[in-house]
mmCIF file with all atom_site columns, C-alpha atoms in Angstrom:
data_model
loop_
_atom_site.group_PDB
_atom_site.id
_atom_site.type_symbol
_atom_site.label_atom_id
_atom_site.label_alt_id
_atom_site.label_comp_id
_atom_site.label_asym_id
_atom_site.label_entity_id
_atom_site.label_seq_id
_atom_site.pdbx_PDB_ins_code
_atom_site.Cartn_x
_atom_site.Cartn_y
_atom_site.Cartn_z
_atom_site.occupancy
_atom_site.B_iso_or_equiv
_atom_site.pdbx_formal_charge
_atom_site.auth_seq_id
_atom_site.auth_comp_id
_atom_site.auth_asym_id
_atom_site.auth_atom_id
_atom_site.pdbx_PDB_model_num
ATOM 1   C CA . MET A 1 1   ? 141.802 59.177 -24.380 1.00 0.00 ? 1   MET A CA 1
ATOM 2   C CA . ARG A 1 2   ? 145.422 60.317 -23.218 1.00 0.00 ? 2   ARG A CA 1
ATOM 3   C CA . ASN A 1 3   ? 146.939 57.691 -25.408 1.00 0.00 ? 3   ASN A CA 1
ATOM 4   C CA . TYR A 1 4   ? 144.833 58.863 -28.398 1.00 0.00 ? 4   TYR A CA 1
ATOM 5   C CA . ILE A 1 5   ? 145.980 62.487 -27.887 1.00 0.00 ? 5   ILE A CA 1
ATOM 6   C CA . VAL A 1 6   ? 149.584 61.384 -27.704 1.00 0.00 ? 6   VAL A CA 1
ATOM 7   C CA . LEU A 1 7   ? 149.262 59.306 -30.860 1.00 0.00 ? 7   LEU A CA 1
ATOM 8   C CA . LEU A 1 8   ? 147.537 62.295 -32.723 1.00 0.00 ? 8   LEU A CA 1
ATOM 9   C CA . LEU A 1 9   ? 150.342 64.638 -31.745 1.00 0.00 ? 9   LEU A CA 1
ATOM 10  C CA . ALA A 1 10  ? 152.994 62.241 -32.775 1.00 0.00 ? 10  ALA A CA 1
ATOM 11  C CA . LEU A 1 11  ? 151.259 61.841 -36.176 1.00 0.00 ? 11  LEU A CA 1
ATOM 12  C CA . SER A 1 12  ? 150.958 65.551 -36.509 1.00 0.00 ? 12  SER A CA 1
ATOM 13  C CA . VAL A 1 13  ? 154.541 66.252 -35.786 1.00 0.00 ? 13  VAL A CA 1
ATOM 14  C CA . GLY A 1 14  ? 155.541 63.415 -38.215 1.00 0.00 ? 14  GLY A CA 1
ATOM 15  C CA . GLY A 1 15  ? 153.459 64.910 -40.986 1.00 0.00 ? 15  GLY A CA 1
ATOM 16  C CA . LEU A 1 16  ? 154.956 68.318 -40.427 1.00 0.00 ? 16  LEU A CA 1
ATOM 17  C CA . MET A 1 17  ? 158.465 66.990 -40.587 1.00 0.00 ? 17  MET A CA 1
ATOM 18  C CA . HIS A 1 18  ? 157.637 65.165 -43.697 1.00 0.00 ? 18  HIS A CA 1
ATOM 19  C CA . ALA A 1 19  ? 155.943 68.112 -45.291 1.00 0.00 ? 19  ALA A CA 1
ATOM 20  C CA . GLN A 1 20  ? 158.783 70.598 -44.706 1.00 0.00 ? 20  GLN A CA 1
ATOM 21  C CA . PRO A 1 21  ? 162.049 69.779 -46.384 1.00 0.00 ? 21  PRO A CA 1
ATOM 22  C CA . PHE A 1 22  ? 165.265 70.962 -44.530 1.00 0.00 ? 22  PHE A CA 1
ATOM 23  C CA . GLN A 1 23  ? 169.018 70.888 -44.849 1.00 0.00 ? 23  GLN A CA 1
ATOM 24  C CA . ARG A 1 24  ? 170.694 68.363 -42.459 1.00 0.00 ? 24  ARG A CA 1
ATOM 25  C CA . HIS A 1 25  ? 174.278 69.599 -42.432 1.00 0.00 ? 25  HIS A CA 1
ATOM 26  C CA . HIS A 1 26  ? 175.209 73.122 -41.119 1.00 0.00 ? 26  HIS A CA 1
ATOM 27  C CA . LEU A 1 27  ? 178.722 74.651 -41.095 1.00 0.00 ? 27  LEU A CA 1
ATOM 28  C CA . THR A 1 28  ? 179.106 77.824 -39.055 1.00 0.00 ? 28  THR A CA 1
ATOM 29  C CA . ALA A 1 29  ? 181.953 80.373 -38.856 1.00 0.00 ? 29  ALA A CA 1
ATOM 30  C CA . GLY A 1 30  ? 181.751 83.450 -36.731 1.00 0.00 ? 30  GLY A CA 1
ATOM 31  C CA . LEU A 1 31  ? 183.656 86.361 -35.102 1.00 0.00 ? 31  LEU A CA 1
ATOM 32  C CA . GLY A 1 32  ? 182.777 88.229 -31.933 1.00 0.00 ? 32  GLY A CA 1
ATOM 33  C CA . ALA A 1 33  ? 184.013 88.838 -28.356 1.00 0.00 ? 33  ALA A CA 1
ATOM 34  C CA . ALA A 1 34  ? 184.512 86.712 -25.186 1.00 0.00 ? 34  ALA A CA 1
ATOM 35  C CA . THR A 1 35  ? 183.852 88.340 -21.981 1.00 0.00 ? 35  THR A CA 1
ATOM 36  C CA . PRO A 1 36  ? 184.866 86.880 -18.571 1.00 0.00 ? 36  PRO A CA 1
ATOM 37  C CA . GLN A 1 37  ? 182.330 86.928 -15.629 1.00 0.00 ? 37  GLN A CA 1
ATOM 38  C CA . GLY A 1 38  ? 182.331 86.223 -11.875 1.00 0.00 ? 38  GLY A CA 1
ATOM 39  C CA . GLU A 1 39  ? 185.721 85.215 -10.416 1.00 0.00 ? 39  GLU A CA 1
ATOM 40  C CA . LEU A 1 40  ? 187.435 85.599 -13.849 1.00 0.00 ? 40  LEU A CA 1
ATOM 41  C CA . ASN A 1 41  ? 186.785 89.471 -13.702 1.00 0.00 ? 41  ASN A CA 1
ATOM 42  C CA . ASP A 1 42  ? 189.848 89.804 -11.449 1.00 0.00 ? 42  ASP A CA 1
ATOM 43  C CA . TYR A 1 43  ? 192.113 87.932 -13.878 1.00 0.00 ? 43  TYR A CA 1
ATOM 44  C CA . TYR A 1 44  ? 190.973 88.245 -17.549 1.00 0.00 ? 44  TYR A CA 1
ATOM 45  C CA . GLN A 1 45  ? 189.508 90.861 -19.830 1.00 0.00 ? 45  GLN A CA 1
ATOM 46  C CA . SER A 1 46  ? 187.219 90.910 -22.828 1.00 0.00 ? 46  SER A CA 1
ATOM 47  C CA . ALA A 1 47  ? 189.078 89.544 -25.885 1.00 0.00 ? 47  ALA A CA 1
ATOM 48  C CA . PHE A 1 48  ? 188.594 88.951 -29.757 1.00 0.00 ? 48  PHE A CA 1
ATOM 49  C CA . SER A 1 49  ? 186.928 85.547 -30.280 1.00 0.00 ? 49  SER A CA 1
ATOM 50  C CA . TRP A 1 50  ? 186.007 83.202 -33.135 1.00 0.00 ? 50  TRP A CA 1
ATOM 51  C CA . SER A 1 51  ? 183.680 80.283 -33.428 1.00 0.00 ? 51  SER A CA 1
ATOM 52  C CA . LEU A 1 52  ? 183.638 77.159 -35.717 1.00 0.00 ? 52  LEU A CA 1
ATOM 53  C CA . ALA A 1 53  ? 180.875 74.632 -35.489 1.00 0.00 ? 53  ALA A CA 1
ATOM 54  C CA . TYR A 1 54  ? 179.169 71.777 -37.224 1.00 0.00 ? 54  TYR A CA 1
ATOM 55  C CA . GLY A 1 55  ? 175.520 70.954 -36.674 1.00 0.00 ? 55  GLY A CA 1
ATOM 56  C CA . TYR A 1 56  ? 173.377 67.937 -37.761 1.00 0.00 ? 56  TYR A CA 1
ATOM 57  C CA . ARG A 1 57  ? 169.615 68.002 -37.927 1.00 0.00 ? 57  ARG A CA 1
ATOM 58  C CA . PRO A 1 58  ? 167.787 64.677 -37.616 1.00 0.00 ? 58  PRO A CA 1
ATOM 59  C CA . ALA A 1 59  ? 164.629 66.837 -37.615 1.00 0.00 ? 59  ALA A CA 1
ATOM 60  C CA . SER A 1 60  ? 163.701 70.377 -38.761 1.00 0.00 ? 60  SER A CA 1
ATOM 61  C CA . PHE A 1 61  ? 163.308 71.622 -35.221 1.00 0.00 ? 61  PHE A CA 1
ATOM 62  C CA . PHE A 1 62  ? 166.396 69.936 -33.509 1.00 0.00 ? 62  PHE A CA 1
ATOM 63  C CA . GLN A 1 63  ? 170.093 70.185 -34.236 1.00 0.00 ? 63  GLN A CA 1
ATOM 64  C CA . VAL A 1 64  ? 173.086 68.291 -32.582 1.00 0.00 ? 64  VAL A CA 1
ATOM 65  C CA . ASP A 1 65  ? 176.071 70.669 -32.134 1.00 0.00 ? 65  ASP A CA 1
ATOM 66  C CA . LEU A 1 66  ? 179.835 70.174 -32.123 1.00 0.00 ? 66  LEU A CA 1
ATOM 67  C CA . GLY A 1 67  ? 182.192 73.181 -32.127 1.00 0.00 ? 67  GLY A CA 1
ATOM 68  C CA . TRP A 1 68  ? 185.320 75.017 -31.252 1.00 0.00 ? 68  TRP A CA 1
ATOM 69  C CA . ASP A 1 69  ? 185.314 78.541 -29.850 1.00 0.00 ? 69  ASP A CA 1
ATOM 70  C CA . GLY A 1 70  ? 188.456 80.500 -29.157 1.00 0.00 ? 70  GLY A CA 1
ATOM 71  C CA . ALA A 1 71  ? 189.728 83.751 -27.709 1.00 0.00 ? 71  ALA A CA 1
ATOM 72  C CA . TYR A 1 72  ? 192.960 85.558 -27.962 1.00 0.00 ? 72  TYR A CA 1
ATOM 73  C CA . ASN A 1 73  ? 194.911 87.320 -25.284 1.00 0.00 ? 73  ASN A CA 1
ATOM 74  C CA . ALA A 1 74  ? 192.184 87.615 -22.612 1.00 0.00 ? 74  ALA A CA 1
ATOM 75  C CA . ALA A 1 75  ? 194.912 86.985 -19.932 1.00 0.00 ? 75  ALA A CA 1
ATOM 76  C CA . ARG A 1 76  ? 197.022 89.772 -21.425 1.00 0.00 ? 76  ARG A CA 1
ATOM 77  C CA . VAL A 1 77  ? 200.152 87.641 -21.349 1.00 0.00 ? 77  VAL A CA 1
ATOM 78  C CA . ASN A 1 78  ? 203.119 89.776 -22.391 1.00 0.00 ? 78  ASN A CA 1
ATOM 79  C CA . ASP A 1 79  ? 206.120 87.701 -21.735 1.00 0.00 ? 79  ASP A CA 1
ATOM 80  C CA . TYR A 1 80  ? 209.096 86.649 -23.830 1.00 0.00 ? 80  TYR A CA 1
ATOM 81  C CA . TYR A 1 81  ? 211.038 83.352 -24.139 1.00 0.00 ? 81  TYR A CA 1
ATOM 82  C CA . GLU A 1 82  ? 214.783 83.576 -25.005 1.00 0.00 ? 82  GLU A CA 1
ATOM 83  C CA . SER A 1 83  ? 215.262 80.952 -27.785 1.00 0.00 ? 83  SER A CA 1
ATOM 84  C CA . ASP A 1 84  ? 218.704 79.730 -28.891 1.00 0.00 ? 84  ASP A CA 1
ATOM 85  C CA . VAL A 1 85  ? 218.068 80.465 -32.618 1.00 0.00 ? 85  VAL A CA 1
ATOM 86  C CA . PHE A 1 86  ? 215.687 83.451 -32.872 1.00 0.00 ? 86  PHE A CA 1
ATOM 87  C CA . GLY A 1 87  ? 216.387 85.280 -29.603 1.00 0.00 ? 87  GLY A CA 1
ATOM 88  C CA . ALA A 1 88  ? 213.431 86.798 -27.666 1.00 0.00 ? 88  ALA A CA 1
ATOM 89  C CA . VAL A 1 89  ? 210.091 85.190 -28.883 1.00 0.00 ? 89  VAL A CA 1
ATOM 90  C CA . ARG A 1 90  ? 206.822 86.563 -27.532 1.00 0.00 ? 90  ARG A CA 1
ATOM 91  C CA . ILE A 1 91  ? 204.546 84.257 -25.544 1.00 0.00 ? 91  ILE A CA 1
ATOM 92  C CA . ARG A 1 92  ? 200.743 84.676 -26.246 1.00 0.00 ? 92  ARG A CA 1
ATOM 93  C CA . ASP A 1 93  ? 197.667 83.282 -24.417 1.00 0.00 ? 93  ASP A CA 1
ATOM 94  C CA . PHE A 1 94  ? 194.695 81.652 -25.863 1.00 0.00 ? 94  PHE A CA 1
ATOM 95  C CA . GLN A 1 95  ? 191.387 80.388 -24.394 1.00 0.00 ? 95  GLN A CA 1
ATOM 96  C CA . HIS A 1 96  ? 189.600 77.460 -26.046 1.00 0.00 ? 96  HIS A CA 1
ATOM 97  C CA . TYR A 1 97  ? 186.078 76.195 -25.552 1.00 0.00 ? 97  TYR A CA 1
ATOM 98  C CA . PHE A 1 98  ? 184.894 72.889 -27.023 1.00 0.00 ? 98  PHE A CA 1
ATOM 99  C CA . PRO A 1 99  ? 181.008 72.592 -26.770 1.00 0.00 ? 99  PRO A CA 1
ATOM 100 C CA . VAL A 1 100 ? 179.074 69.390 -27.474 1.00 0.00 ? 100 VAL A CA 1
ATOM 101 C CA . GLY A 1 101 ? 175.203 69.563 -27.161 1.00 0.00 ? 101 GLY A CA 1
ATOM 102 C CA . GLY A 1 102 ? 172.153 70.412 -29.098 1.00 0.00 ? 102 GLY A CA 1
ATOM 103 C CA . ARG A 1 103 ? 169.543 73.086 -29.873 1.00 0.00 ? 103 ARG A CA 1
ATOM 104 C CA . VAL A 1 104 ? 165.801 73.398 -30.527 1.00 0.00 ? 104 VAL A CA 1
ATOM 105 C CA . ILE A 1 105 ? 164.938 75.547 -33.586 1.00 0.00 ? 105 ILE A CA 1
ATOM 106 C CA . LEU A 1 106 ? 161.794 77.558 -34.169 1.00 0.00 ? 106 LEU A CA 1
ATOM 107 C CA . PRO A 1 107 ? 161.567 78.283 -37.999 1.00 0.00 ? 107 PRO A CA 1
ATOM 108 C CA . LEU A 1 108 ? 159.682 81.384 -38.918 1.00 0.00 ? 108 LEU A CA 1
ATOM 109 C CA . ALA A 1 109 ? 158.398 82.671 -42.383 1.00 0.00 ? 109 ALA A CA 1
ATOM 110 C CA . ARG A 1 110 ? 158.698 79.309 -43.952 1.00 0.00 ? 110 ARG A CA 1
ATOM 111 C CA . GLY A 1 111 ? 162.271 78.851 -42.674 1.00 0.00 ? 111 GLY A CA 1
ATOM 112 C CA . LYS A 1 112 ? 163.582 82.188 -43.831 1.00 0.00 ? 112 LYS A CA 1
ATOM 113 C CA . ALA A 1 113 ? 164.305 83.117 -40.264 1.00 0.00 ? 113 ALA A CA 1
ATOM 114 C CA . GLU A 1 114 ? 165.104 80.917 -37.280 1.00 0.00 ? 114 GLU A CA 1
ATOM 115 C CA . LEU A 1 115 ? 165.184 81.341 -33.528 1.00 0.00 ? 115 LEU A CA 1
ATOM 116 C CA . TYR A 1 116 ? 167.038 78.750 -31.398 1.00 0.00 ? 116 TYR A CA 1
ATOM 117 C CA . GLY A 1 117 ? 168.145 77.913 -27.897 1.00 0.00 ? 117 GLY A CA 1
ATOM 118 C CA . GLY A 1 118 ? 170.013 75.108 -26.475 1.00 0.00 ? 118 GLY A CA 1
ATOM 119 C CA . GLY A 1 119 ? 173.110 73.838 -24.555 1.00 0.00 ? 119 GLY A CA 1
ATOM 120 C CA . GLY A 1 120 ? 175.227 70.904 -23.400 1.00 0.00 ? 120 GLY A CA 1
ATOM 121 C CA . GLY A 1 121 ? 178.627 70.025 -21.970 1.00 0.00 ? 121 GLY A CA 1
ATOM 122 C CA . ALA A 1 122 ? 181.830 71.859 -22.615 1.00 0.00 ? 122 ALA A CA 1
ATOM 123 C CA . TYR A 1 123 ? 185.662 71.375 -22.148 1.00 0.00 ? 123 TYR A CA 1
ATOM 124 C CA . MET A 1 124 ? 187.751 74.626 -21.505 1.00 0.00 ? 124 MET A CA 1
ATOM 125 C CA . ARG A 1 125 ? 191.432 75.097 -21.783 1.00 0.00 ? 125 ARG A CA 1
ATOM 126 C CA . TYR A 1 126 ? 193.542 78.227 -21.278 1.00 0.00 ? 126 TYR A CA 1
ATOM 127 C CA . SER A 1 127 ? 197.120 77.982 -22.660 1.00 0.00 ? 127 SER A CA 1
ATOM 128 C CA . GLU A 1 128 ? 200.145 79.927 -23.464 1.00 0.00 ? 128 GLU A CA 1
ATOM 129 C CA . GLY A 1 129 ? 202.095 79.476 -26.677 1.00 0.00 ? 129 GLY A CA 1
ATOM 130 C CA . LEU A 1 130 ? 204.851 81.092 -28.552 1.00 0.00 ? 130 LEU A CA 1
ATOM 131 C CA . ARG A 1 131 ? 204.333 83.384 -31.596 1.00 0.00 ? 131 ARG A CA 1
ATOM 132 C CA . GLN A 1 132 ? 206.272 81.231 -33.953 1.00 0.00 ? 132 GLN A CA 1
ATOM 133 C CA . PRO A 1 133 ? 208.909 83.171 -35.943 1.00 0.00 ? 133 PRO A CA 1
ATOM 134 C CA . SER A 1 134 ? 208.886 81.073 -39.037 1.00 0.00 ? 134 SER A CA 1
ATOM 135 C CA . ASP A 1 135 ? 206.477 78.750 -40.918 1.00 0.00 ? 135 ASP A CA 1
ATOM 136 C CA . TYR A 1 136 ? 209.358 76.285 -41.460 1.00 0.00 ? 136 TYR A CA 1
ATOM 137 C CA . TYR A 1 137 ? 210.919 76.094 -38.029 1.00 0.00 ? 137 TYR A CA 1
ATOM 138 C CA . ARG A 1 138 ? 209.016 75.458 -34.783 1.00 0.00 ? 138 ARG A CA 1
ATOM 139 C CA . VAL A 1 139 ? 210.326 76.740 -31.426 1.00 0.00 ? 139 VAL A CA 1
ATOM 140 C CA . ASP A 1 140 ? 209.146 74.715 -28.321 1.00 0.00 ? 140 ASP A CA 1
ATOM 141 C CA . CYS A 1 141 ? 208.235 76.698 -25.204 1.00 0.00 ? 141 CYS A CA 1
ATOM 142 C CA . PRO A 1 142 ? 209.269 74.873 -21.981 1.00 0.00 ? 142 PRO A CA 1
ATOM 143 C CA . VAL A 1 143 ? 207.998 77.818 -19.772 1.00 0.00 ? 143 VAL A CA 1
ATOM 144 C CA . CYS A 1 144 ? 204.426 78.002 -21.296 1.00 0.00 ? 144 CYS A CA 1
ATOM 145 C CA . ASN A 1 145 ? 201.626 77.128 -18.924 1.00 0.00 ? 145 ASN A CA 1
ATOM 146 C CA . ALA A 1 146 ? 198.206 75.597 -19.364 1.00 0.00 ? 146 ALA A CA 1
ATOM 147 C CA . ARG A 1 147 ? 195.062 74.872 -17.317 1.00 0.00 ? 147 ARG A CA 1
ATOM 148 C CA . ASP A 1 148 ? 191.746 73.231 -18.103 1.00 0.00 ? 148 ASP A CA 1
ATOM 149 C CA . GLY A 1 149 ? 188.509 71.792 -16.924 1.00 0.00 ? 149 GLY A CA 1
ATOM 150 C CA . PHE A 1 150 ? 184.859 70.838 -17.746 1.00 0.00 ? 150 PHE A CA 1
ATOM 151 C CA . GLY A 1 151 ? 181.578 72.555 -17.514 1.00 0.00 ? 151 GLY A CA 1
ATOM 152 C CA . PHE A 1 152 ? 178.414 73.257 -19.509 1.00 0.00 ? 152 PHE A CA 1
ATOM 153 C CA . TYR A 1 153 ? 177.104 75.922 -21.898 1.00 0.00 ? 153 TYR A CA 1
ATOM 154 C CA . ALA A 1 154 ? 173.955 77.477 -22.898 1.00 0.00 ? 154 ALA A CA 1
ATOM 155 C CA . LEU A 1 155 ? 173.116 79.330 -26.171 1.00 0.00 ? 155 LEU A CA 1
ATOM 156 C CA . ALA A 1 156 ? 170.452 81.500 -27.706 1.00 0.00 ? 156 ALA A CA 1
ATOM 157 C CA . GLY A 1 157 ? 170.300 83.227 -30.973 1.00 0.00 ? 157 GLY A CA 1
ATOM 158 C CA . GLY A 1 158 ? 168.776 83.589 -34.478 1.00 0.00 ? 158 GLY A CA 1
ATOM 159 C CA . ASP A 1 159 ? 169.514 83.876 -38.117 1.00 0.00 ? 159 ASP A CA 1
ATOM 160 C CA . VAL A 1 160 ? 168.034 84.848 -41.520 1.00 0.00 ? 160 VAL A CA 1
ATOM 161 C CA . ALA A 1 161 ? 168.506 83.315 -45.029 1.00 0.00 ? 161 ALA A CA 1
ATOM 162 C CA . VAL A 1 162 ? 170.275 85.648 -47.386 1.00 0.00 ? 162 VAL A CA 1
ATOM 163 C CA . ASN A 1 163 ? 169.669 83.673 -50.580 1.00 0.00 ? 163 ASN A CA 1
ATOM 164 C CA . ARG A 1 164 ? 166.571 82.096 -52.110 1.00 0.00 ? 164 ARG A CA 1
ATOM 165 C CA . SER A 1 165 ? 167.586 78.512 -51.416 1.00 0.00 ? 165 SER A CA 1
ATOM 166 C CA . GLN A 1 166 ? 168.197 79.309 -47.778 1.00 0.00 ? 166 GLN A CA 1
ATOM 167 C CA . SER A 1 167 ? 171.567 77.600 -47.961 1.00 0.00 ? 167 SER A CA 1
ATOM 168 C CA . LEU A 1 168 ? 173.407 80.816 -46.579 1.00 0.00 ? 168 LEU A CA 1
ATOM 169 C CA . ARG A 1 169 ? 172.368 82.352 -43.412 1.00 0.00 ? 169 ARG A CA 1
ATOM 170 C CA . PHE A 1 170 ? 173.591 85.413 -41.357 1.00 0.00 ? 170 PHE A CA 1
ATOM 171 C CA . GLY A 1 171 ? 172.995 85.599 -37.666 1.00 0.00 ? 171 GLY A CA 1
ATOM 172 C CA . VAL A 1 172 ? 173.967 86.187 -34.150 1.00 0.00 ? 172 VAL A CA 1
ATOM 173 C CA . THR A 1 173 ? 174.481 83.864 -31.229 1.00 0.00 ? 173 THR A CA 1
ATOM 174 C CA . ALA A 1 174 ? 175.268 84.279 -27.532 1.00 0.00 ? 174 ALA A CA 1
ATOM 175 C CA . LYS A 1 175 ? 176.809 81.489 -25.479 1.00 0.00 ? 175 LYS A CA 1
ATOM 176 C CA . MET A 1 176 ? 177.391 81.278 -21.829 1.00 0.00 ? 176 MET A CA 1
ATOM 177 C CA . TYR A 1 177 ? 180.090 78.977 -20.528 1.00 0.00 ? 177 TYR A CA 1
ATOM 178 C CA . LYS A 1 178 ? 180.229 77.959 -16.869 1.00 0.00 ? 178 LYS A CA 1
ATOM 179 C CA . GLY A 1 179 ? 182.664 75.494 -15.229 1.00 0.00 ? 179 GLY A CA 1
ATOM 180 C CA . THR A 1 180 ? 185.808 75.000 -13.252 1.00 0.00 ? 180 THR A CA 1
ATOM 181 C CA . THR A 1 181 ? 189.450 74.942 -14.423 1.00 0.00 ? 181 THR A CA 1
ATOM 182 C CA . ASP A 1 182 ? 192.575 73.916 -12.564 1.00 0.00 ? 182 ASP A CA 1
ATOM 183 C CA . GLY A 1 183 ? 196.224 73.803 -13.430 1.00 0.00 ? 183 GLY A CA 1
ATOM 184 C CA . LEU A 1 184 ? 199.174 76.144 -13.698 1.00 0.00 ? 184 LEU A CA 1
ATOM 185 C CA . SER A 1 185 ? 198.901 79.946 -13.860 1.00 0.00 ? 185 SER A CA 1
ATOM 186 C CA . VAL A 1 186 ? 198.046 81.458 -17.197 1.00 0.00 ? 186 VAL A CA 1
ATOM 187 C CA . GLY A 1 187 ? 198.390 85.244 -16.966 1.00 0.00 ? 187 GLY A CA 1
ATOM 188 C CA . VAL A 1 188 ? 197.647 86.375 -13.367 1.00 0.00 ? 188 VAL A CA 1
ATOM 189 C CA . ILE A 1 189 ? 195.114 83.722 -12.534 1.00 0.00 ? 189 ILE A CA 1
ATOM 190 C CA . PRO A 1 190 ? 196.198 81.612 -9.578  1.00 0.00 ? 190 PRO A CA 1
ATOM 191 C CA . ALA A 1 191 ? 197.599 78.108 -9.973  1.00 0.00 ? 191 ALA A CA 1
ATOM 192 C CA . ALA A 1 192 ? 194.468 76.708 -8.224  1.00 0.00 ? 192 ALA A CA 1
ATOM 193 C CA . LYS A 1 193 ? 190.900 75.597 -9.025  1.00 0.00 ? 193 LYS A CA 1
ATOM 194 C CA . THR A 1 194 ? 188.708 78.365 -10.094 1.00 0.00 ? 194 THR A CA 1
ATOM 195 C CA . LYS A 1 195 ? 184.945 78.665 -10.900 1.00 0.00 ? 195 LYS A CA 1
ATOM 196 C CA . ASP A 1 196 ? 184.846 80.257 -14.399 1.00 0.00 ? 196 ASP A CA 1
ATOM 197 C CA . ARG A 1 197 ? 182.118 81.952 -16.480 1.00 0.00 ? 197 ARG A CA 1
ATOM 198 C CA . TRP A 1 198 ? 182.182 83.462 -19.848 1.00 0.00 ? 198 TRP A CA 1
ATOM 199 C CA . VAL A 1 199 ? 179.654 85.115 -22.091 1.00 0.00 ? 199 VAL A CA 1
ATOM 200 C CA . ASN A 1 200 ? 180.652 84.985 -25.763 1.00 0.00 ? 200 ASN A CA 1
ATOM 201 C CA . VAL A 1 201 ? 178.779 86.689 -28.593 1.00 0.00 ? 201 VAL A CA 1
ATOM 202 C CA . TYR A 1 202 ? 179.333 85.942 -32.183 1.00 0.00 ? 202 TYR A CA 1
ATOM 203 C CA . PHE A 1 203 ? 178.102 87.194 -35.614 1.00 0.00 ? 203 PHE A CA 1
ATOM 204 C CA . HIS A 1 204 ? 178.232 84.408 -38.033 1.00 0.00 ? 204 HIS A CA 1
ATOM 205 C CA . LEU A 1 205 ? 177.573 82.861 -41.480 1.00 0.00 ? 205 LEU A CA 1
ATOM 206 C CA . THR A 1 206 ? 176.238 79.388 -41.848 1.00 0.00 ? 206 THR A CA 1
ATOM 207 C CA . LEU A 1 207 ? 176.327 77.230 -44.947 1.00 0.00 ? 207 LEU A CA 1
ATOM 208 C CA . SER A 1 208 ? 173.547 74.691 -45.030 1.00 0.00 ? 208 SER A CA 1
ATOM 209 C CA . LEU A 1 209 ? 173.775 71.500 -47.118 1.00 0.00 ? 209 LEU A CA 1
#
């Protein structure tokens, strides 16, 4: 009886997937804020953030995710490097998050709206870099520091279709990153291993193909 029920459920899900067409490729761009939590509260502050992602759906209810999230000036670095050609050039700081994982999607109203949640692994890197004074000449920064590490992320959000073909969607997504980073000091964070946590929230547009 148990095998019969499992087979029946599998056939039902397969029939549902076959009956409901869906786009497989999803390109997402968003803007929002990155907020440090826990230990990072003593070193970093909330900052402007962006998100770029690609998602592939082998089924209507599951998506594989690959992305890049970034934040600017959370460490409040305000130093300058004296270059030979351009004089004092400002040093800026960036935070980078590279999530790889997946999500489960709950379509509503025949796919016009979606709720989703998921997670996976993540690589995090905080770095300093020069504000380049020219598009045609690049200044190296021997005094710029960086630190990085690995962890995981979780996400939850939703979106709604803004056109009839449901190829363009507007939504909001919250991501929680948690992991450890180690390396040189970026801003006032110590040059030691730290336990890091971020909560990043984005408003985004998704193009589905």
